Coordinates of C-alpha atoms in Angstrom, one line a residue:
M1 CA 93.3 197.7 36.2
L2 CA 92.1 198.2 39.8
T3 CA 95.6 199.4 40.8
S4 CA 95.7 201.9 38.0
T5 CA 92.3 203.3 39.1
N6 CA 93.5 203.7 42.8
T7 CA 96.6 205.5 41.6
L8 CA 94.6 207.9 39.5
R9 CA 92.3 208.6 42.5
R10 CA 95.4 209.4 44.8
I11 CA 96.8 211.7 42.1
S12 CA 93.5 213.4 41.7
S13 CA 93.2 213.8 45.5
Q14 CA 96.7 215.4 45.6
V15 CA 95.9 217.7 42.8
F16 CA 92.7 218.7 44.5
D17 CA 94.5 219.4 47.8
M18 CA 97.1 221.5 46.0
S19 CA 94.4 223.6 44.2
S20 CA 92.5 224.0 47.5
A21 CA 95.7 225.2 49.3
S22 CA 96.2 227.9 46.7
S23 CA 92.6 229.0 46.8
F24 CA 92.7 230.6 50.3
D25 CA 91.8 234.3 50.3
S26 CA 94.3 236.8 51.8
V27 CA 93.1 238.3 55.1
L28 CA 93.9 241.8 53.9
S29 CA 91.6 241.3 50.9
L30 CA 88.5 240.6 53.0
C31 CA 85.7 243.1 52.6
P32 CA 81.9 243.2 52.2
P33 CA 79.5 242.4 50.5
N34 CA 81.1 239.1 49.5
H35 CA 80.3 236.2 51.9
N36 CA 82.1 233.5 50.0
W37 CA 85.5 234.0 51.5
R38 CA 87.8 231.1 52.4
I39 CA 90.7 231.8 54.8
K40 CA 93.4 229.8 56.5
V41 CA 94.4 231.5 59.7
R42 CA 95.9 231.0 63.2
V43 CA 94.1 232.2 66.3
V44 CA 96.9 234.2 67.9
R45 CA 94.8 235.7 70.7
M46 CA 91.4 235.0 72.2
W47 CA 89.4 236.5 75.1
I48 CA 85.9 236.9 76.4
A49 CA 84.5 240.5 76.2
D50 CA 82.1 241.6 79.0
S51 CA 79.4 244.2 78.7
Y52 CA 80.3 247.7 79.9
V53 CA 77.0 248.2 81.8
G54 CA 75.0 246.3 84.4
D55 CA 76.4 243.1 85.8
K56 CA 79.1 242.9 83.1
Q57 CA 78.0 239.5 81.7
P58 CA 80.0 238.0 78.8
V59 CA 78.7 239.2 75.4
A60 CA 81.2 238.0 72.9
R61 CA 84.3 235.8 72.3
E62 CA 86.9 237.9 70.5
L63 CA 89.7 236.3 68.3
I64 CA 92.7 237.8 66.5
L65 CA 93.5 235.9 63.3
V66 CA 96.6 236.0 61.2
D67 CA 97.4 234.3 57.9
E68 CA 100.6 233.2 56.3
C69 CA 101.3 236.7 54.8
G70 CA 101.0 238.3 58.3
G71 CA 97.7 239.9 57.7
K72 CA 95.6 240.3 60.9
I73 CA 91.9 240.7 61.5
Q74 CA 89.6 240.6 64.5
A75 CA 86.7 238.0 64.6
T76 CA 83.7 238.1 66.9
I77 CA 81.6 235.2 68.1
R78 CA 78.5 236.5 69.8
K79 CA 77.1 235.0 73.0
L80 CA 74.3 233.0 71.2
L81 CA 77.0 231.0 69.4
F82 CA 79.2 230.4 72.5
R83 CA 78.1 226.8 72.9
K84 CA 78.8 225.9 69.3
W85 CA 82.4 227.1 69.4
A86 CA 83.3 226.6 73.1
E87 CA 85.5 223.6 72.7
L88 CA 86.5 223.9 69.0
V89 CA 88.4 227.2 69.1
V90 CA 91.8 226.9 70.8
E91 CA 94.3 229.8 70.9
G92 CA 97.4 228.9 68.9
N93 CA 95.7 226.5 66.5
V94 CA 95.2 226.9 62.8
Y95 CA 91.8 226.7 61.0
V96 CA 90.1 227.0 57.7
I97 CA 87.1 229.4 58.1
T98 CA 84.3 229.8 55.6
F99 CA 80.8 231.4 55.4
F100 CA 81.0 234.5 57.6
H101 CA 79.9 238.1 57.6
M102 CA 82.1 241.2 57.3
I103 CA 81.3 244.3 59.4
P104 CA 83.2 247.7 59.8
N105 CA 86.0 247.7 62.3
V106 CA 85.2 250.7 64.5
G107 CA 85.7 251.9 68.1
S108 CA 88.5 253.3 70.3
Y109 CA 90.1 249.9 71.1
R110 CA 90.7 248.2 67.7
P111 CA 93.1 245.2 68.0
T112 CA 94.0 245.3 64.3
E113 CA 94.3 248.0 61.6
H114 CA 92.1 246.1 59.2
G115 CA 89.1 248.2 57.9
F116 CA 86.7 245.3 58.7
R117 CA 86.2 242.5 61.1
I118 CA 84.7 239.0 60.9
L119 CA 81.3 238.2 62.4
F120 CA 80.5 234.5 62.9
N121 CA 77.0 233.3 62.1
C122 CA 75.1 230.0 62.3
K123 CA 76.5 228.8 58.9
T124 CA 80.1 229.7 59.6
N125 CA 82.4 226.6 59.3
M126 CA 85.7 226.3 61.1
T127 CA 87.9 223.3 60.2
P128 CA 91.1 222.5 62.2
C129 CA 94.2 222.1 60.1
E130 CA 98.0 222.5 60.3
S131 CA 100.5 225.0 59.1
S132 CA 104.2 225.7 59.8
I133 CA 104.2 228.9 57.8
I134 CA 101.6 231.0 59.6
P135 CA 103.2 233.0 62.4
R136 CA 102.5 231.8 66.0
W137 CA 102.2 235.3 67.6
G138 CA 101.4 237.8 64.9
F139 CA 103.3 240.6 66.6
S140 CA 103.4 244.1 65.0
F141 CA 105.9 246.0 67.2
K142 CA 106.0 249.8 67.5
D143 CA 109.2 251.3 68.9
S144 CA 109.3 254.1 71.5
E145 CA 110.0 256.8 68.9
K146 CA 106.6 256.0 67.2
L147 CA 104.8 255.7 70.5
N148 CA 106.1 259.0 71.8
G149 CA 105.6 260.8 68.5
N150 CA 102.8 260.8 66.0
G151 CA 103.6 257.4 64.5
V152 CA 100.6 255.5 66.0
Q153 CA 96.9 256.2 65.8
P154 CA 95.5 256.0 69.4
E155 CA 92.4 254.0 68.4
Y156 CA 94.5 251.0 67.5
L157 CA 96.0 248.6 70.0
V158 CA 99.8 248.2 69.8
D159 CA 102.5 245.6 70.5
V160 CA 105.6 246.8 72.4
L161 CA 109.0 245.1 72.7
G162 CA 111.7 246.4 75.0
L163 CA 113.8 246.1 78.1
V164 CA 112.2 246.8 81.5
T165 CA 114.6 249.3 83.1
S166 CA 112.4 250.5 86.1
V167 CA 109.3 249.5 87.9
S168 CA 107.2 250.9 90.7
D169 CA 105.9 249.2 93.8
L170 CA 102.4 247.6 93.7
R171 CA 99.9 250.3 94.7
T172 CA 96.4 249.8 96.0
Y173 CA 93.8 252.5 96.1
V174 CA 90.1 252.9 96.4
K175 CA 87.9 254.5 93.8
E176 CA 84.2 254.7 94.4
G177 CA 84.5 251.9 96.9
I178 CA 86.4 249.5 94.6
S179 CA 90.0 248.6 95.3
T180 CA 92.4 248.6 92.3
R181 CA 96.0 247.6 92.0
M182 CA 98.4 249.4 89.8
M183 CA 102.1 249.3 88.8
L184 CA 104.2 251.4 86.5
L185 CA 107.0 250.1 84.2
E186 CA 109.6 251.9 82.2
I187 CA 110.2 250.1 78.9
S188 CA 113.3 251.1 77.0
D189 CA 114.6 250.3 73.5
E190 CA 117.4 251.7 71.3
K191 CA 115.3 254.7 70.4
G192 CA 114.2 255.8 73.8
K193 CA 111.7 254.9 76.6
V194 CA 108.0 254.6 77.1
D195 CA 106.0 254.5 80.3
C196 CA 103.6 251.6 80.9
A197 CA 100.8 251.3 83.4
V198 CA 99.2 247.9 84.4
F199 CA 96.1 247.4 86.5
G200 CA 94.3 244.7 88.3
E201 CA 95.4 241.1 87.8
Y202 CA 98.1 242.4 85.4
A203 CA 99.6 244.4 88.2
D204 CA 99.5 241.4 90.5
S205 CA 101.2 239.2 88.0
V206 CA 103.9 241.7 87.1
S207 CA 104.5 242.3 90.8
E208 CA 104.8 238.6 91.5
Y209 CA 107.3 238.2 88.6
F210 CA 109.6 241.0 89.8
S211 CA 109.5 239.9 93.4
A212 CA 111.4 236.8 92.3
N213 CA 113.3 238.3 89.3
R214 CA 114.5 241.8 90.4
N215 CA 118.3 241.3 89.9
E216 CA 118.3 241.5 86.1
K217 CA 116.4 243.6 83.6
P218 CA 114.1 241.4 81.5
I219 CA 112.9 241.7 77.9
V220 CA 109.2 242.2 77.8
V221 CA 106.5 241.8 75.1
F222 CA 103.4 243.8 75.8
Q223 CA 100.8 242.6 73.3
L224 CA 97.6 244.5 72.4
A225 CA 98.3 247.5 74.7
K226 CA 96.3 250.8 74.6
L227 CA 98.2 254.0 73.9
K228 CA 97.1 256.9 75.9
T229 CA 98.3 260.5 76.4
F230 CA 98.6 261.6 80.0
R231 CA 99.6 265.3 80.6
G232 CA 101.3 265.4 77.2
K233 CA 103.1 262.2 77.6
S234 CA 102.5 258.8 75.9
V235 CA 101.6 255.9 78.2
V236 CA 100.7 252.3 77.2
Q237 CA 98.4 250.3 79.4
N238 CA 96.6 247.0 79.5
V239 CA 93.2 246.4 78.0
M240 CA 90.5 244.3 79.8
K241 CA 91.3 240.7 79.1
A242 CA 92.8 241.4 75.6
S243 CA 96.4 242.3 76.5
R244 CA 99.2 239.8 77.1
I245 CA 102.6 240.4 78.8
I246 CA 105.5 238.0 78.2
F247 CA 108.8 238.2 80.0
N248 CA 112.0 237.0 78.2
P249 CA 110.1 235.5 75.2
A250 CA 111.9 232.9 73.0
I251 CA 111.1 234.7 69.7
A252 CA 113.3 235.8 66.9
E253 CA 112.4 239.5 67.5
A254 CA 113.7 239.3 71.0
I255 CA 117.1 237.9 69.8
S256 CA 117.3 240.7 67.2
F257 CA 116.4 243.3 69.8
M258 CA 119.3 242.1 72.1
D259 CA 121.7 242.4 69.2
R260 CA 120.6 246.0 68.5
I261 CA 120.9 247.1 72.1
A262 CA 124.3 245.4 72.7
I263 CA 126.1 248.6 71.9
I264 CA 123.9 250.6 74.4
D265 CA 124.9 250.5 78.1
F266 CA 121.6 249.4 79.6
K267 CA 123.4 247.5 82.4
I268 CA 121.2 244.5 81.7
N269 CA 122.8 242.4 84.5
E270 CA 122.1 245.1 87.1
P271 CA 118.9 245.2 89.2
V272 CA 115.8 246.8 87.8
G273 CA 115.4 250.5 88.9
L274 CA 112.6 251.7 91.1
I275 CA 110.0 254.3 90.0
Y276 CA 109.3 256.6 92.9
T277 CA 105.6 256.6 94.0
P278 CA 104.8 259.2 96.7
K279 CA 102.1 259.1 99.3
P280 CA 98.4 259.5 98.5
A281 CA 97.2 263.0 97.8
V282 CA 95.4 264.8 100.6
P283 CA 91.7 265.1 100.0
V284 CA 90.6 268.5 98.6
F285 CA 88.4 269.4 101.6
E286 CA 91.1 268.7 104.2
D287 CA 93.8 270.4 102.2
F288 CA 92.0 273.7 101.7
V289 CA 89.7 273.9 104.7
S290 CA 91.2 271.9 107.6
N291 CA 94.9 271.3 107.3
N292 CA 96.6 274.6 106.4
P293 CA 96.4 278.2 107.7
K294 CA 94.1 280.7 106.0
K295 CA 95.6 284.1 105.0
T296 CA 94.6 287.2 103.1
I297 CA 97.0 288.4 100.5
A298 CA 97.9 291.3 102.8
E299 CA 98.8 288.9 105.6
L300 CA 100.8 286.8 103.1
N301 CA 102.8 289.8 101.9
E302 CA 103.6 291.0 105.4
S303 CA 104.5 287.6 106.9
I304 CA 108.2 286.9 107.4
E305 CA 107.6 283.1 108.0
D306 CA 108.1 280.5 105.3
G307 CA 105.4 277.9 104.8
I308 CA 102.1 276.9 103.1
S309 CA 99.1 279.1 103.2
I310 CA 95.5 279.0 101.7
V311 CA 94.4 282.1 100.0
L312 CA 91.0 282.9 98.4
G313 CA 91.4 285.3 95.5
K314 CA 90.4 286.3 92.0
V315 CA 92.7 286.3 89.0
V316 CA 92.7 290.0 87.8
S317 CA 95.4 289.8 85.1
L318 CA 98.1 287.7 83.4
L319 CA 101.6 289.1 84.0
Q320 CA 103.8 289.3 81.0
D321 CA 107.0 287.2 81.6
D322 CA 109.7 286.0 79.3
Q323 CA 107.4 283.2 78.2
W324 CA 104.3 281.4 79.5
W325 CA 105.8 277.9 78.8
Y326 CA 109.2 276.3 78.8
F327 CA 110.9 273.2 77.5
A328 CA 111.6 270.5 80.1
C329 CA 113.6 267.3 80.3
K330 CA 111.9 264.0 80.9
C331 CA 112.8 264.6 84.6
H332 CA 110.5 267.7 84.2
K333 CA 113.3 270.2 85.0
G334 CA 113.9 273.1 82.7
V335 CA 116.5 272.7 79.9
A336 CA 118.8 275.2 78.2
Y337 CA 119.4 275.3 74.5
D338 CA 123.1 274.5 73.7
D339 CA 124.4 274.2 70.2
G340 CA 121.6 272.2 68.6
L341 CA 120.8 270.2 71.8
Y342 CA 119.2 270.8 75.1
Y343 CA 121.2 270.6 78.4
C344 CA 119.5 269.4 81.6
G345 CA 121.3 270.7 84.7
A346 CA 119.4 268.2 86.9
C347 CA 120.5 265.2 84.8
M348 CA 123.8 266.9 84.0
K349 CA 123.7 265.8 80.4
H350 CA 122.5 266.8 76.9
V351 CA 119.0 265.5 76.0
I352 CA 117.1 265.2 72.7
D353 CA 113.5 264.6 73.9
V354 CA 112.0 267.6 75.6
I355 CA 108.5 268.4 76.7
P356 CA 106.7 271.8 76.7
R357 CA 105.3 272.7 80.1
Y358 CA 103.3 275.6 81.5
K359 CA 104.7 278.4 83.7
I360 CA 102.0 281.1 83.8
K361 CA 102.4 284.2 86.1
I362 CA 99.1 285.6 87.3
E363 CA 98.1 288.6 89.4
V364 CA 95.6 287.6 92.2
S365 CA 93.6 290.0 94.4
D366 CA 91.4 289.5 97.4
G367 CA 90.4 293.0 98.4
T368 CA 93.2 293.4 101.0
G369 CA 96.0 293.4 98.4
S370 CA 97.4 291.7 95.4
A371 CA 100.3 289.4 94.6
S372 CA 101.8 287.5 91.7
F373 CA 101.4 283.8 91.7
V374 CA 103.2 281.3 89.5
L375 CA 101.0 278.6 88.0
F376 CA 102.9 275.5 86.8
D377 CA 102.1 272.6 84.5
F378 CA 99.8 270.3 86.6
D379 CA 97.4 273.0 87.9
A380 CA 97.5 274.8 84.6
Q381 CA 96.3 271.7 82.8
H382 CA 93.6 271.2 85.4
L383 CA 92.2 274.7 84.8
L384 CA 92.8 274.9 81.0
M385 CA 91.8 271.3 80.3
K386 CA 94.6 271.0 77.8
S387 CA 98.2 270.0 77.9
C388 CA 100.8 272.6 77.0
K389 CA 101.7 270.6 73.9
E390 CA 98.0 270.6 72.8
L391 CA 97.6 274.3 73.3
L392 CA 100.8 275.1 71.4
A393 CA 99.4 273.3 68.4
Y394 CA 96.8 276.1 68.1
V395 CA 99.3 279.0 68.5
K396 CA 100.5 280.7 65.4
D397 CA 103.8 281.8 66.9
P398 CA 104.9 279.5 69.8
K399 CA 108.0 281.6 70.4
S400 CA 105.9 284.7 71.2
A401 CA 105.6 285.7 74.9
E402 CA 102.0 286.9 74.3
F403 CA 99.4 284.8 76.0
P404 CA 96.9 282.9 73.8
S405 CA 93.4 284.3 74.1
M406 CA 92.2 281.0 75.5
I407 CA 94.4 281.3 78.6
E408 CA 93.1 284.8 79.3
D409 CA 89.4 283.9 78.7
I410 CA 89.6 280.9 81.1
L411 CA 91.7 282.4 83.9
V412 CA 91.1 286.1 84.2
G413 CA 88.1 286.9 86.5
R414 CA 88.0 283.5 88.0
E415 CA 87.8 283.2 91.8
M416 CA 89.4 280.1 93.4
L417 CA 91.4 278.9 96.3
F418 CA 95.2 278.8 96.1
K419 CA 97.5 276.7 98.1
V420 CA 100.7 278.8 97.9
E421 CA 104.2 278.4 99.3
K422 CA 106.3 281.2 100.7
K423 CA 110.0 280.2 100.6
S424 CA 112.6 282.8 101.2
N425 CA 115.5 281.1 99.5
T426 CA 113.6 280.9 96.2
V427 CA 111.7 284.1 96.2
F428 CA 114.1 285.8 93.8
Q429 CA 113.8 282.8 91.4
Y430 CA 110.1 283.8 90.8
D431 CA 110.6 287.6 91.0
D432 CA 108.8 288.1 94.3
S433 CA 106.1 285.7 93.3
Y434 CA 104.5 282.8 95.2
R435 CA 104.5 279.3 93.8
I436 CA 101.1 277.7 93.6
K437 CA 101.1 274.2 95.0
R438 CA 97.5 273.4 94.3
V439 CA 94.2 275.1 93.2
C440 CA 90.6 274.5 93.9
D441 CA 87.6 276.1 92.2
E442 CA 84.8 273.9 93.7
A443 CA 82.0 276.2 95.0
A444 CA 81.2 274.0 98.0
V445 CA 84.8 273.9 99.2
M446 CA 85.2 277.7 98.7
E447 CA 82.0 278.2 100.7
A448 CA 83.3 276.1 103.5
Y449 CA 86.5 278.1 103.5
K450 CA 84.6 281.4 103.7
S451 CA 82.6 280.3 106.7
D452 CA 84.6 279.8 109.8
A453 CA 83.0 276.4 110.4
N454 CA 86.0 274.2 111.0
A455 CA 83.8 271.2 111.2
V456 CA 85.0 267.6 111.1
V457 CA 85.5 266.5 107.5
P458 CA 82.5 264.3 106.5
N459 CA 83.4 260.7 105.8
V460 CA 81.9 260.9 102.3
V461 CA 84.5 263.5 101.3
E462 CA 87.3 261.1 102.1
C463 CA 86.2 258.9 99.2
F464 CA 86.9 261.8 96.8
N465 CA 90.4 262.3 95.5
A466 CA 91.7 259.8 98.0
A467 CA 93.3 257.6 95.4
P468 CA 97.0 256.9 95.8
V469 CA 99.1 259.1 93.6
V470 CA 101.3 257.3 91.1
N471 CA 103.6 259.5 89.1
L472 CA 104.2 259.7 85.4
S473 CA 105.4 263.3 85.6
E474 CA 106.8 266.0 87.8
E475 CA 104.6 265.5 90.9
K476 CA 104.0 261.9 89.9
D477 CA 100.2 262.3 90.3
L478 CA 97.7 260.0 88.8
S479 CA 94.9 261.0 91.2
Q480 CA 93.4 263.1 88.4
C481 CA 93.4 260.0 86.2
P482 CA 91.2 257.5 87.9
V483 CA 90.8 253.9 86.9
Q484 CA 87.6 252.6 85.4
S485 CA 87.1 249.3 87.3
S486 CA 85.9 246.1 85.8
E487 CA 85.5 242.5 86.7
I488 CA 88.8 240.7 86.7
S489 CA 89.3 237.1 85.6
T490 CA 92.0 234.7 86.7
P491 CA 95.3 235.2 84.9
E492 CA 95.9 232.8 82.0
V493 CA 99.4 231.2 82.0
L494 CA 100.4 229.8 78.7
T495 CA 103.0 227.1 78.2
P496 CA 103.8 227.1 74.4
S497 CA 106.2 224.7 72.9
L498 CA 109.1 227.2 73.0
A499 CA 112.3 227.2 74.9
A500 CA 111.7 227.3 78.7
G501 CA 112.1 230.7 80.3
P502 CA 109.4 233.2 79.3
S503 CA 106.7 234.2 81.7
Y504 CA 103.2 235.0 80.4
V505 CA 100.6 237.2 81.8
G506 CA 97.2 237.2 80.0
C507 CA 94.3 238.4 82.1
S508 CA 91.7 241.1 82.5
G509 CA 92.8 244.6 83.4
N510 CA 91.4 248.0 84.1
L511 CA 91.3 251.1 81.9
F512 CA 92.0 254.5 83.3
K513 CA 90.3 257.6 82.0
R514 CA 91.3 261.2 82.9
K515 CA 88.5 263.1 84.7
V516 CA 89.0 266.3 86.6
G517 CA 86.9 267.1 89.6
D518 CA 84.3 264.4 88.8
D519 CA 81.4 264.1 91.2
V520 CA 82.8 266.9 93.5
A521 CA 79.4 268.7 93.5
K522 CA 77.6 265.5 94.4
V523 CA 80.0 264.7 97.2
C524 CA 79.9 268.2 98.7
E525 CA 76.1 268.3 98.6
L526 CA 76.0 265.0 100.5
S527 CA 78.5 266.6 102.9
K528 CA 76.2 269.5 103.5
L529 CA 73.2 267.2 104.1
K530 CA 75.1 265.3 106.7
L531 CA 76.2 268.4 108.5
K532 CA 72.6 269.7 108.5
Q533 CA 71.4 266.5 110.0
V534 CA 73.9 266.7 112.8
K535 CA 72.9 270.3 113.6
M536 CA 69.2 269.4 113.7
E537 CA 69.8 266.5 116.0
K538 CA 71.7 268.8 118.4
E539 CA 68.8 271.3 118.4

């Protein structure tokens, strides 16, 4: 009789376990106001989020959870509950979680596409368990075609899988007194290429990997990367502490990727290519006031010598040319339409992916004469505050040679300094025009140019625009796209129970945000004060 009772208890327990296993809620079904959810998930990523102000103290522990159906959701444990969950939560482990709140998933850096995220509270229960069904990594890869097109909403973080075909050298520059490291990578797949920028500890770890593994092109997984648009071009970059980079991962997706690119000649066994990174940009004050000769337009027109000159003038009109923009190859050279494709003479091949770029001819006058200058993409974007691609979206007839009213409203009547090049062997290319190499419309710099005070450049100015220039486009210049620095934690190196070989990088990084001419007025005011102080001391 006792034996029968024990048997019945075991059967009842098994039935209870089976019913419990089938009673888990799907992650994708989670939404408020219900709090009685019960989910079985794996923690595929975990990091500590710091505050964005003050001393950047930790404010939350962020988790990415995935269930057996592949549904992903972000979970947040606030600082007050750190002690409760400090040792219990382990990345890679599986848990049954109950009693939690649901809040809207908002912001510009959303790790999942779920409409809500989980918020732990004092009553939340998290019980460790096992599962061989739930994915270990929870990747949701986006190919280069989607990243370069409109297939990804920029507020969501992305996972990228590809072959590293080129890398830059490790660069160090100073921004507001803080040194930041940076590297560029070119990640290729069967549909194209995407540029990748890594900062801080990420750049250090990537540089260390390639210093020992430069002879073969590795497969890379870039998890939880941020998609940005820089000068009309898509760039993925690391996010503070959230992103993870894995080289040669032992995952099914990597094996499938290798099968797909087998028919493409990527020259996998050859060394990784080098992305050219030129020298740092010359500070604005030095470039326009100290380093180059000043000329009036009359002197420029009469001169028979080639070279660089600085001219102060006003844009009096836009000169009608064939078109104010052109299609360019990824190498940023112009292309010619050829039977449904575009031919790049620089690359000597037909290309599919082309980028619209500015080429605006303007008439500039300074009272001594007038001349036509050609304004190209980088400086045009600086002045118009829009990429050519963005501006064309507002134009009714992109094929028309007429200038959009926005260009005329912003440029005509504007006085600025022009760094122009006179080059005899290319003068006919621009129809007796001078190519603009750089522009400056900062009042303090123009005032210094007008006065003949060739004073020593104040030290404070050297901090402005002195960042090294790392290229993602024609002039390869990221000096207009500074990095927002943050505290950097020690890289996390994982050793999962997979085949030996992959290298992991999981650490904090830095975000870069595009700002044009930020803090110039403040810097120049400080410069004036310093010069006045020196003058008073001499008196």
